[in-house]
PDB file of C-alpha atoms in Angstrom:
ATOM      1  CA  UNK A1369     -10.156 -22.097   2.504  1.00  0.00           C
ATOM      2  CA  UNK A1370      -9.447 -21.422   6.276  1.00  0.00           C
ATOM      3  CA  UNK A1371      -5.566 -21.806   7.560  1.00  0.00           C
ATOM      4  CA  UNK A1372      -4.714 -21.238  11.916  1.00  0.00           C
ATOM      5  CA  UNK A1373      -3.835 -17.647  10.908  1.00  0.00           C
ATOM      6  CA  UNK A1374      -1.151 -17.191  13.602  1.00  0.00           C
ATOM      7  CA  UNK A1375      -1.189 -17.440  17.410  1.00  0.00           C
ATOM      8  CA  UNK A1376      -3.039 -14.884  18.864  1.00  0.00           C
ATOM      9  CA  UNK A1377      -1.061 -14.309  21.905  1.00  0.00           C
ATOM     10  CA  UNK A1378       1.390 -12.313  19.693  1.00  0.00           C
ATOM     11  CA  UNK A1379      -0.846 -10.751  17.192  1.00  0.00           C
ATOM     12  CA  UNK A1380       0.065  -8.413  14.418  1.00  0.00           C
ATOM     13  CA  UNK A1381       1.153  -4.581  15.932  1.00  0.00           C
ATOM     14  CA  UNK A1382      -0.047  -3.750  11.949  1.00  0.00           C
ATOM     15  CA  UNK A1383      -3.298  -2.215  12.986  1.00  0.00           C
ATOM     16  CA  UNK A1384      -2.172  -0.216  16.047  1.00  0.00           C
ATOM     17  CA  UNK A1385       0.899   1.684  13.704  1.00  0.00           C
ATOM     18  CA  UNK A1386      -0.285   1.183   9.978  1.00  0.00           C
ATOM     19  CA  UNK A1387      -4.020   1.409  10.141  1.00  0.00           C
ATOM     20  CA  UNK A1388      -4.889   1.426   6.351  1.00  0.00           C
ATOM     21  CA  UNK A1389      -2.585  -1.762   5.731  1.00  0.00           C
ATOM     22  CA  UNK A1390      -4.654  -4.922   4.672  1.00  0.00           C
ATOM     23  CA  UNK A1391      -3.849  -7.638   7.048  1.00  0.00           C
ATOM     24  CA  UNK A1392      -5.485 -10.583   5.373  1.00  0.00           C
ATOM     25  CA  UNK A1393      -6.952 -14.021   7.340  1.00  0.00           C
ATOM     26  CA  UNK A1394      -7.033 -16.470   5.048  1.00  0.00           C
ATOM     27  CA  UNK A1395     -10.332 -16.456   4.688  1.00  0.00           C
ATOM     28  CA  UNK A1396     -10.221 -12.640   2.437  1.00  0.00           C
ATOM     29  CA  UNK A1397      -7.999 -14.111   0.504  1.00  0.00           C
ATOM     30  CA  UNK A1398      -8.518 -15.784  -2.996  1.00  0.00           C
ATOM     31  CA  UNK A1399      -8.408 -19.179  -2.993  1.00  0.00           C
ATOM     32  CA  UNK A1400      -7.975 -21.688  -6.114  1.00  0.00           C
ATOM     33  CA  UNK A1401      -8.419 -25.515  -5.087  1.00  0.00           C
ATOM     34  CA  UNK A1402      -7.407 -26.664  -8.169  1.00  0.00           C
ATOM     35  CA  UNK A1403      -3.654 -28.136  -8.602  1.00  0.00           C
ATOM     36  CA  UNK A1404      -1.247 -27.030  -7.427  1.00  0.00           C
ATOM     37  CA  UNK A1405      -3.655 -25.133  -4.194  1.00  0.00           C
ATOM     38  CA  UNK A1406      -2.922 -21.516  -4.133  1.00  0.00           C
ATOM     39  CA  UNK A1407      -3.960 -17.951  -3.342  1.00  0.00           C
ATOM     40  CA  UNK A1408      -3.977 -14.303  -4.954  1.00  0.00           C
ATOM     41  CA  UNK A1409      -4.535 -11.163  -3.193  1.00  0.00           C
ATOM     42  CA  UNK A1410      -7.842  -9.081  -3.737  1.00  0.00           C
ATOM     43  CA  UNK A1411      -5.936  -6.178  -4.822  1.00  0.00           C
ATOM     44  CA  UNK A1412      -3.970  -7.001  -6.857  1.00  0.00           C
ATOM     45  CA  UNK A1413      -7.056  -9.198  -8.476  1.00  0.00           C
ATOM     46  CA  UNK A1414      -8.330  -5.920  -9.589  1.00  0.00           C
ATOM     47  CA  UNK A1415      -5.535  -5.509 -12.424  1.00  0.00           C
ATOM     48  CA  UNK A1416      -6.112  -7.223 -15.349  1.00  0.00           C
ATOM     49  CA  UNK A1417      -2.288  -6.460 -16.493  1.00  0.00           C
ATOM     50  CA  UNK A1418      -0.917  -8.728 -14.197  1.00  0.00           C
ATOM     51  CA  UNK A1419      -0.889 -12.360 -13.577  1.00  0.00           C
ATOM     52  CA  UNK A1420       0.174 -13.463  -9.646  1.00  0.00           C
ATOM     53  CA  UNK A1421      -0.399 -16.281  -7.227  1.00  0.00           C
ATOM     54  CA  UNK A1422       1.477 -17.839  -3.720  1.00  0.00           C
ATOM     55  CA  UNK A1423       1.803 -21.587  -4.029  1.00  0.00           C
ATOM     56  CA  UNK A1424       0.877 -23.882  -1.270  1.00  0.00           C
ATOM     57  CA  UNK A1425       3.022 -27.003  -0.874  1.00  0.00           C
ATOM     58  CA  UNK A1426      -0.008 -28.889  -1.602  1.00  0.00           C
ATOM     59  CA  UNK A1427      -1.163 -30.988  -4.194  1.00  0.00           C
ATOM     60  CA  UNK A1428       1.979 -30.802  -6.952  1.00  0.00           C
ATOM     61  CA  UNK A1429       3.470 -32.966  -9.393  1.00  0.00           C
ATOM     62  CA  UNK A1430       5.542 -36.157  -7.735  1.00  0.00           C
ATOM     63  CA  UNK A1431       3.539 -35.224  -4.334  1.00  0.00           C
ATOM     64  CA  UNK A1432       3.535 -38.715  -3.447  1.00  0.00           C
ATOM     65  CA  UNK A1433       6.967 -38.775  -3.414  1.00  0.00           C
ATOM     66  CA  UNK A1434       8.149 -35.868  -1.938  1.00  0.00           C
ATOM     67  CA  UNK A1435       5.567 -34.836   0.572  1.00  0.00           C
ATOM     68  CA  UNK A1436       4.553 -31.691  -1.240  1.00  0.00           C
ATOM     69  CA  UNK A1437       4.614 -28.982  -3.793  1.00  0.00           C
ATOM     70  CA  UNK A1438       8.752 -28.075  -3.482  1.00  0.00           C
ATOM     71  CA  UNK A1439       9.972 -25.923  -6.190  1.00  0.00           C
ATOM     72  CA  UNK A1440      14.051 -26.119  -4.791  1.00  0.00           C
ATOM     73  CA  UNK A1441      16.838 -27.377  -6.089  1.00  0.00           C
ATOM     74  CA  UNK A1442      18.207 -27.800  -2.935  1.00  0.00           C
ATOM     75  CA  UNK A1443      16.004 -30.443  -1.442  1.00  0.00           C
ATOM     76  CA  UNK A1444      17.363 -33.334  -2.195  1.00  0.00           C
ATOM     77  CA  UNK A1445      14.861 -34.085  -4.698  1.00  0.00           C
ATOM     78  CA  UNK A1446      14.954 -35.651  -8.345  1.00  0.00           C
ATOM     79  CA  UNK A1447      15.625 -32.441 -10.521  1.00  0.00           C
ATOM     80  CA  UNK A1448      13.037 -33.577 -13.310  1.00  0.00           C
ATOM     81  CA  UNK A1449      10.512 -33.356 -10.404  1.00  0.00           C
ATOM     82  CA  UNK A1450      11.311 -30.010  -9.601  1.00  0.00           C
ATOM     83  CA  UNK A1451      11.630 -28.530 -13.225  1.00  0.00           C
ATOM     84  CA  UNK A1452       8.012 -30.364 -13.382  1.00  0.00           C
ATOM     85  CA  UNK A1453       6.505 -28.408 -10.935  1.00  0.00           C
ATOM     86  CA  UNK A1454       8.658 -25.374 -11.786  1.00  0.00           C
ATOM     87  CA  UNK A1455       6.519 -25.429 -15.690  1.00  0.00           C
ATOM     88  CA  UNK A1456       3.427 -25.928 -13.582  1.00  0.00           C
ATOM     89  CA  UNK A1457       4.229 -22.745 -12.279  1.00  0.00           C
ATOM     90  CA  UNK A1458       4.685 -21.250 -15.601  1.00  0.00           C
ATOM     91  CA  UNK A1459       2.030 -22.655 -17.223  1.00  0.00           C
ATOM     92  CA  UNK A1460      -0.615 -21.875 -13.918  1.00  0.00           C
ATOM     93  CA  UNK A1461       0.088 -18.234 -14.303  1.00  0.00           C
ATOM     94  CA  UNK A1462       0.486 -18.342 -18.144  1.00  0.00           C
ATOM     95  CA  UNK A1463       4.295 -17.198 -18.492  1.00  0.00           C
ATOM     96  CA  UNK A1464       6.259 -17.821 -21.594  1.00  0.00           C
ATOM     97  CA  UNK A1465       9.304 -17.817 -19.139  1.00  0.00           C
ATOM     98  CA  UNK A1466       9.985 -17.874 -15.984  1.00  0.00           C
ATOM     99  CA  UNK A1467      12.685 -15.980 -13.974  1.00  0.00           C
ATOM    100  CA  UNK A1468      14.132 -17.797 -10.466  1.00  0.00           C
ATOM    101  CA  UNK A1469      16.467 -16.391  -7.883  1.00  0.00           C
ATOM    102  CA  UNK A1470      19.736 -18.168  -6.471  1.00  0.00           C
ATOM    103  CA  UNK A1471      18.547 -16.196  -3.600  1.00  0.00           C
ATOM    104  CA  UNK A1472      21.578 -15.407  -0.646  1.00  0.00           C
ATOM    105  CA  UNK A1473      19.832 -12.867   1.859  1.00  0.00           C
ATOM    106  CA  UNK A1474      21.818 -10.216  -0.550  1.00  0.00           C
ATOM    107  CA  UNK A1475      20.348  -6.736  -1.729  1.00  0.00           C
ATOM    108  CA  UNK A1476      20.759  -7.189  -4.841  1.00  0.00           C
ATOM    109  CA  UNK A1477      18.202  -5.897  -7.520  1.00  0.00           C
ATOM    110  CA  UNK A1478      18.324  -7.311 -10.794  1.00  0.00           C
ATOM    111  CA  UNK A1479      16.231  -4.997 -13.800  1.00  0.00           C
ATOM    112  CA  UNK A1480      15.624  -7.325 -16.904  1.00  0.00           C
ATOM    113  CA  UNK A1481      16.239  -5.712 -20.106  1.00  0.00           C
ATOM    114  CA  UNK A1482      15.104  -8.586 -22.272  1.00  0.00           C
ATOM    115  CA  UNK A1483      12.759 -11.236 -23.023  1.00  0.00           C
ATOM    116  CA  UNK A1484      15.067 -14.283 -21.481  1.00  0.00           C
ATOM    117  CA  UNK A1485      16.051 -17.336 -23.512  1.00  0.00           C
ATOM    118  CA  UNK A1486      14.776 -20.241 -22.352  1.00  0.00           C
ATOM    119  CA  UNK A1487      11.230 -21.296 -20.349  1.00  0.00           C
ATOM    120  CA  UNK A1488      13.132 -21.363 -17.061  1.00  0.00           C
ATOM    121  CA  UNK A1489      15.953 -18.674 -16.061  1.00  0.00           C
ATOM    122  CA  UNK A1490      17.906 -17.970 -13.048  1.00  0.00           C
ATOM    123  CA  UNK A1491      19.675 -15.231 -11.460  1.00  0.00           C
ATOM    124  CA  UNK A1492      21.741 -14.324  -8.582  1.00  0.00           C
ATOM    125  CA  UNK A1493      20.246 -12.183  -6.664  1.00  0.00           C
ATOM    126  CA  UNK A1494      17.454 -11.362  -3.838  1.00  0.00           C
ATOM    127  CA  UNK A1495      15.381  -9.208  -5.990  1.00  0.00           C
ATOM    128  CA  UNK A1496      14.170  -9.017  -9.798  1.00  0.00           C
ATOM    129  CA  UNK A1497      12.717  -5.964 -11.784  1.00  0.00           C
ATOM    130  CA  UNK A1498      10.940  -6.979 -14.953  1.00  0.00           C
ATOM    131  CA  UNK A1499       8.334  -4.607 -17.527  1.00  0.00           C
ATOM    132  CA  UNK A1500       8.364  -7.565 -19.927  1.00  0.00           C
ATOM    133  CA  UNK A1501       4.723  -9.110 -20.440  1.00  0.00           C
ATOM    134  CA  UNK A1502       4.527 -12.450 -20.575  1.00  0.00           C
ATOM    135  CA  UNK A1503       8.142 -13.303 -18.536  1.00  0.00           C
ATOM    136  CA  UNK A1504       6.487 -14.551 -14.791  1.00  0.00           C
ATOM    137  CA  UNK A1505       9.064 -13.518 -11.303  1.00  0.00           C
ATOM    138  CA  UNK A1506       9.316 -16.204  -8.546  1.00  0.00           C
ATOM    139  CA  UNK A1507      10.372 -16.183  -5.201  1.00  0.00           C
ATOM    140  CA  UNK A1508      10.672 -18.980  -2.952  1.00  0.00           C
ATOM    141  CA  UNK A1509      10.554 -18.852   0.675  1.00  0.00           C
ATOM    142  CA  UNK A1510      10.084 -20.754   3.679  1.00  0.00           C
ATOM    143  CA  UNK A1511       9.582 -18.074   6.501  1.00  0.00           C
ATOM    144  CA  UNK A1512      11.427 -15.193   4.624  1.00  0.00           C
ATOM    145  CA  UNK A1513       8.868 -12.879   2.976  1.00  0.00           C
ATOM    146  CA  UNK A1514       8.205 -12.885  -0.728  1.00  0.00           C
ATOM    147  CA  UNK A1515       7.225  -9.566  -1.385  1.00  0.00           C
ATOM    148  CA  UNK A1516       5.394  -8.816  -4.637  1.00  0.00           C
ATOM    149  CA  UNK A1517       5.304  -5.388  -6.299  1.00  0.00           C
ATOM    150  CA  UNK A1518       3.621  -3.930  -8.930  1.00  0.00           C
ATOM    151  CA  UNK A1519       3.337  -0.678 -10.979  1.00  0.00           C
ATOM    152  CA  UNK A1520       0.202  -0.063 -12.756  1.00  0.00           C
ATOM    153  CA  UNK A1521       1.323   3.188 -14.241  1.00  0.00           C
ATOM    154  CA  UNK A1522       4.500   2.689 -15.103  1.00  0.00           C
ATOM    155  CA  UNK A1523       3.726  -1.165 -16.315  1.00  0.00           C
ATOM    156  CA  UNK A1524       6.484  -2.776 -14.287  1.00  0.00           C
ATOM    157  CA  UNK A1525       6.702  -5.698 -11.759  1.00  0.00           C
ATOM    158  CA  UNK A1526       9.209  -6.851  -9.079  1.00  0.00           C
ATOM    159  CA  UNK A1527       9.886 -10.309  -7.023  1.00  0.00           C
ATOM    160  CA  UNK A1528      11.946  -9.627  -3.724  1.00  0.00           C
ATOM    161  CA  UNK A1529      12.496 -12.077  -1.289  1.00  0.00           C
ATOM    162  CA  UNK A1530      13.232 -10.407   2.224  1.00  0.00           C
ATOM    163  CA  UNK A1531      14.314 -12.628   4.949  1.00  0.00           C
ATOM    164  CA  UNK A1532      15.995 -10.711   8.421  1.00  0.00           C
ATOM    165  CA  UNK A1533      18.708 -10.026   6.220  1.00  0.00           C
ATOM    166  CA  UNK A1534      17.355  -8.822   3.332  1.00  0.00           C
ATOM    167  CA  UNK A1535      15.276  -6.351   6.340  1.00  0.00           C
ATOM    168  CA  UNK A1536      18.779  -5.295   7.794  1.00  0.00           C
ATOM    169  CA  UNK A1537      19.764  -4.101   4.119  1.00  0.00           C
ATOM    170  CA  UNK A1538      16.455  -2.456   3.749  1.00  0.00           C
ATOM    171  CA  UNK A1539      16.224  -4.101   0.293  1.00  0.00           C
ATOM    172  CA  UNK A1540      12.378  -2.994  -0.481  1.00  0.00           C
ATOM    173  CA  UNK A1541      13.748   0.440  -0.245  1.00  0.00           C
ATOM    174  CA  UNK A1542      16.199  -0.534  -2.761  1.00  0.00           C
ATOM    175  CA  UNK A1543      13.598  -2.127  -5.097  1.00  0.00           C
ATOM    176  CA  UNK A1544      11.038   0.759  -4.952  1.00  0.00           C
ATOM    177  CA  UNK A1545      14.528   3.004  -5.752  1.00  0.00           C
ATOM    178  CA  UNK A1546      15.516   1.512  -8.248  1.00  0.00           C
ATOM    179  CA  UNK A1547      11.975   1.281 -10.072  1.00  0.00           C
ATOM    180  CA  UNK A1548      11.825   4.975  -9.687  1.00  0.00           C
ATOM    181  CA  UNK A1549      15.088   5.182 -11.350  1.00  0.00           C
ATOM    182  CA  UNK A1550      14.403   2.790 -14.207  1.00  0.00           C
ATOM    183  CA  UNK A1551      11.125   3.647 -14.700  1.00  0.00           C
ATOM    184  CA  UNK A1552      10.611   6.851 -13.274  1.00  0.00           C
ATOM    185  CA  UNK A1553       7.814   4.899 -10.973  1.00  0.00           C
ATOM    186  CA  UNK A1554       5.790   6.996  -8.842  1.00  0.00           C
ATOM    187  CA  UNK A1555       5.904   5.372  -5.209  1.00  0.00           C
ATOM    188  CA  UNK A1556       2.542   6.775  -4.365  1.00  0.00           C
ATOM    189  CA  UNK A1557       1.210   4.281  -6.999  1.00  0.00           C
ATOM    190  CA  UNK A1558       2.694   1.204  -6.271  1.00  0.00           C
ATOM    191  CA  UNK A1559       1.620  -1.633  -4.977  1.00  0.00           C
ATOM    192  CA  UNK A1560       2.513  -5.000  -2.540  1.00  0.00           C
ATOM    193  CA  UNK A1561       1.759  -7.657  -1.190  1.00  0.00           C
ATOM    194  CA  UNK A1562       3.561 -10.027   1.040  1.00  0.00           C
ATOM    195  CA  UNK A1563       3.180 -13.320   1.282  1.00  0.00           C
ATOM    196  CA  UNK A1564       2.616 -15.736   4.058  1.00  0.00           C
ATOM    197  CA  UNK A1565       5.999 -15.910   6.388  1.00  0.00           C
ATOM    198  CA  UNK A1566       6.807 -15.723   9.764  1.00  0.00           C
ATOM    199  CA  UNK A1567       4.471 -14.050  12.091  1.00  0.00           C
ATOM    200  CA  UNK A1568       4.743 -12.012  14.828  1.00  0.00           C
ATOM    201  CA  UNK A1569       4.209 -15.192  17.342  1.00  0.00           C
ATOM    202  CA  UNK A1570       7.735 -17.161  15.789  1.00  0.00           C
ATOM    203  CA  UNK A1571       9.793 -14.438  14.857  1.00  0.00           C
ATOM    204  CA  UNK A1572      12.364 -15.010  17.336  1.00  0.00           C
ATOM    205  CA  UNK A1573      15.544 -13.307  17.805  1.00  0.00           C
ATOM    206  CA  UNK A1574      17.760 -13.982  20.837  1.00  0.00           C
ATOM    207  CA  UNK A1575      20.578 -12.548  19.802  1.00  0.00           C
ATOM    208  CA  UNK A1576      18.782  -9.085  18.184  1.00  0.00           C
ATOM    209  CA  UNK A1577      20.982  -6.704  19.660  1.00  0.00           C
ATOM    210  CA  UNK A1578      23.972  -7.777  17.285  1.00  0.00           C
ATOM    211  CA  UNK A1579      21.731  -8.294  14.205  1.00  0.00           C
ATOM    212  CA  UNK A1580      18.663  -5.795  14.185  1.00  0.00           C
ATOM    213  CA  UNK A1581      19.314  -1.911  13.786  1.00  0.00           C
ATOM    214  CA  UNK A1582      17.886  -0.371  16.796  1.00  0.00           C
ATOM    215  CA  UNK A1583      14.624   1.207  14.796  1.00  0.00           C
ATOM    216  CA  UNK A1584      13.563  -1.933  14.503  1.00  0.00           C
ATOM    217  CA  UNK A1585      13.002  -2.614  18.079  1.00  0.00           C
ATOM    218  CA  UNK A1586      10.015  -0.211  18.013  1.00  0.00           C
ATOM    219  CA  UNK A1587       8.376  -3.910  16.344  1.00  0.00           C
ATOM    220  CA  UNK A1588       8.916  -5.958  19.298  1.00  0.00           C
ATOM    221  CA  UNK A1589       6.271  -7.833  20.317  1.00  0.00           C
ATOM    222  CA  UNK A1590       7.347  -9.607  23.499  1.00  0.00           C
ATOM    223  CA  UNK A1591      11.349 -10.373  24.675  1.00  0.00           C
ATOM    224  CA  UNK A1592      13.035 -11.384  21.111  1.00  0.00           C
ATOM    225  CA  UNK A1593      10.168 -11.199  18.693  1.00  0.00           C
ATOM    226  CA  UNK A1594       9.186  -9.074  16.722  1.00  0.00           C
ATOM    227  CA  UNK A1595       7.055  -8.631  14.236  1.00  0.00           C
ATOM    228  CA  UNK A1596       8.917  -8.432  10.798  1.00  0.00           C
ATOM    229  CA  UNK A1597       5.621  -7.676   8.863  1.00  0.00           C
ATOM    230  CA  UNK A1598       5.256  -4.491  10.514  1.00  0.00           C
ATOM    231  CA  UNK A1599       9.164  -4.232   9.680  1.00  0.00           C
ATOM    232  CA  UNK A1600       8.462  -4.200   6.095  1.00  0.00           C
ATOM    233  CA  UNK A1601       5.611  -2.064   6.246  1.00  0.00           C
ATOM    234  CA  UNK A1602       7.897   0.516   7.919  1.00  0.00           C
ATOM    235  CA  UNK A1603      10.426   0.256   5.616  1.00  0.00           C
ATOM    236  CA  UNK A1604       7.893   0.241   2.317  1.00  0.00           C
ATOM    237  CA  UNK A1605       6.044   3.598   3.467  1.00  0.00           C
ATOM    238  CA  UNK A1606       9.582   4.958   4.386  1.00  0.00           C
ATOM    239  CA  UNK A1607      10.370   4.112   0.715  1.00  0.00           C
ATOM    240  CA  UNK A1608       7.321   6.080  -0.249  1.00  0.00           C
ATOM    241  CA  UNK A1609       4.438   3.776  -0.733  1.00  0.00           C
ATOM    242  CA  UNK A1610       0.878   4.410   0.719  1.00  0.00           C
ATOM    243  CA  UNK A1611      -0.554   2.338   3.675  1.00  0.00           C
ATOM    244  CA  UNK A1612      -3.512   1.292   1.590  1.00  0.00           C
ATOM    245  CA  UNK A1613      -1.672  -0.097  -1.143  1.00  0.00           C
ATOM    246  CA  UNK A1614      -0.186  -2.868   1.178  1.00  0.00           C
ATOM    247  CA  UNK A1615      -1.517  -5.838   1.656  1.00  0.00           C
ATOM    248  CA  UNK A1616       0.076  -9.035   3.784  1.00  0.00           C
ATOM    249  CA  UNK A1617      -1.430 -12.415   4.179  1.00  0.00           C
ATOM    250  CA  UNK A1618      -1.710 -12.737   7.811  1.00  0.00           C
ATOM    251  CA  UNK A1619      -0.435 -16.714   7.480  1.00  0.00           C
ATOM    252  CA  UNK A1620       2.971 -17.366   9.410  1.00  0.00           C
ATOM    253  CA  UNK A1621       4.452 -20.372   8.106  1.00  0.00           C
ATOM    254  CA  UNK A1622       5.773 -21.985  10.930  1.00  0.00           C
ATOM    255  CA  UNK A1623       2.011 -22.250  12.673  1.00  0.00           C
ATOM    256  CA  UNK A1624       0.486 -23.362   8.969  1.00  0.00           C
ATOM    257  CA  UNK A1625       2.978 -26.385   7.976  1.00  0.00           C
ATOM    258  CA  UNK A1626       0.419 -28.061   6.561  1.00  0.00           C
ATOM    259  CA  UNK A1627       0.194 -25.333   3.861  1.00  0.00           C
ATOM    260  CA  UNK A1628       3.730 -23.906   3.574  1.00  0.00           C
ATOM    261  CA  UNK A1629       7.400 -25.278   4.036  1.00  0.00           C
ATOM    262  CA  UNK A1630       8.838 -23.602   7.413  1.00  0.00           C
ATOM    263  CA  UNK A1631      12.839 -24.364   8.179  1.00  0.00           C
ATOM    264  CA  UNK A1632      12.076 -23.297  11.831  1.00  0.00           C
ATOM    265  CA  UNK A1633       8.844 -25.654  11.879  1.00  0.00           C
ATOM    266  CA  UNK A1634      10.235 -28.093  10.005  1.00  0.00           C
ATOM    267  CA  UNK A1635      13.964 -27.716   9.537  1.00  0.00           C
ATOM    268  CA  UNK A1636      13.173 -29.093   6.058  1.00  0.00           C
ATOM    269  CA  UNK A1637      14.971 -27.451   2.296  1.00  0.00           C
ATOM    270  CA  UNK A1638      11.713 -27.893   0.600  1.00  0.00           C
ATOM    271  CA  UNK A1639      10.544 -24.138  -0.601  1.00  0.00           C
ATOM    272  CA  UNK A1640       6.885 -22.539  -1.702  1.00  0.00           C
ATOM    273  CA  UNK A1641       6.804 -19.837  -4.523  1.00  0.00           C
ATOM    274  CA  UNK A1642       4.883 -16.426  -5.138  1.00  0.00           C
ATOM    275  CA  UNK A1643       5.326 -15.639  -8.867  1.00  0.00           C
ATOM    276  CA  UNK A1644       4.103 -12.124 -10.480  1.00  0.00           C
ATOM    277  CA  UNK A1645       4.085 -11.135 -13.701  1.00  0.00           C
ATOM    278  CA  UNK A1646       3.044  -9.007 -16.595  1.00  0.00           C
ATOM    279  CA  UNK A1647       0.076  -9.857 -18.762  1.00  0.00           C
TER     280      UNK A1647
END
């Protein structure tokens, strides 16, 4: 499977400051054609205690109708469509349950402390914890970042979804905090990966000086962009987690709308999903 990858005029600043990081074409990553199309990330391929995979907006239940694989509520869709492709989800990455986000560019972490009742769940909130097997984590995007995390030692998982917001609030340092103090994780042995979301080439921010802290202006790429990858790479190995155990799918959304919903691209509500869970 081969995507555009992102325009190389403003490449990825990844390799110059964070030289271990895996910045992934989409040709290293691991493609399934079968429905719905999707990818996992070679890393995290290696564990065989977790189940995880980014959704494409291709080939999905009720595709005819709606254009593509769209797993929100908010898209004006039939709701029995979207609950479709929701279990499709599930089922794909062989959850008993699966956990959603009312996602609001907030900070806040949600730890589950129970198997949830009921196939499909949702919670407010922009991040979920979870060291239940079988219960999958989704995040849907549409340039924000879904970040996926994992523990292998301590046996725990996290979902975040990190839009310019959710950067602002540093909420991966929150996550990889609060799995430290739930589960007494070791940052040195955790692992992410971040799925495909703006790139360095769209990530434009004309008014940045009222928004951005001014550490992140060491990611500009060229007047108002930046590159918000690099951004959360900062802020992971800030949180304590090693260069080599990051890997990002070098696939911004707004140059690949033929593979993921974009709202800048496309000013459309439809939404992709990365789900993660334990196995």
């Amino acid at each position: 499977m081969h995507g555009q990858g992102f325009n190389k005029y403003s490449p990825s600043i990844i390799p110059e400051y964070f030289s271990a990081v895996l910045l992934l074409e989409a040709e290293r990553l691991l493609w399934s054609n079968s429905s719905p199309l999707r990818f996992s990330f070679p890393n995290f391929s290696l564990y065989a205690g977790i189940n995880h995979a980014v959704f494409t907006k291709k080939c999905g239940v009720g595709e005819r109708h709606s254009g593509g694989f769209n797993l929100s509520f908010e898209a004006g869709e039939e709701e029995s469509l979207v609950i479709d492709r929701l279990h499709k989800v599930r089922k794909t990455t062989r959850s008993s349950s699966l956990v959603l986000m009312k996602q609001t560019h907030s900070d806040l972490v949600e730890v589950l402390s129970q198997v949830p009742e009921g196939t499909l769940v949702q919670f407010e909130c922009d991040a979920i914890i979870s060291p239940i097997k079988g219960v999958g984590l989704l995040v849907r995007t549409a340039d924000c970042q879904a970040v996926l995390i994992y523990d292998p030692k301590a046996k725990a998982v996290a979902a975040v979804h990190c839009g310019w917001r959710g950067a602002v609030k540093n909420i991966l340092a929150k996550v990889i905090g609060k799995m430290v103090k739930e589960f007494d994780s070791d940052p040195e042995h955790i692992k992410v990966a971040i799925g495909p979301s703006l790139g360095p080439c769209c990530s434009e921010f004309k008014g940045y000086m009222k928004i951005f802290p001014e550490g992140f202006r060491e990611f500009m790429v060229r007047d108002n962009y930046f590159d918000m990858w690099a951004v959360s790479c900062w802020q992971l190995i800030e949180a304590g987690v090693k260069e080599e155990n990051i890997e990002i799918s070098a696939l911004c959304t707004k140059c690949n709308t033929h593979l993921f919903y974009s709202y800048r691209g496309e000013k459309a509500p439809g939404r992709f999903g990365a789900s993660i869970g334990l196995c």
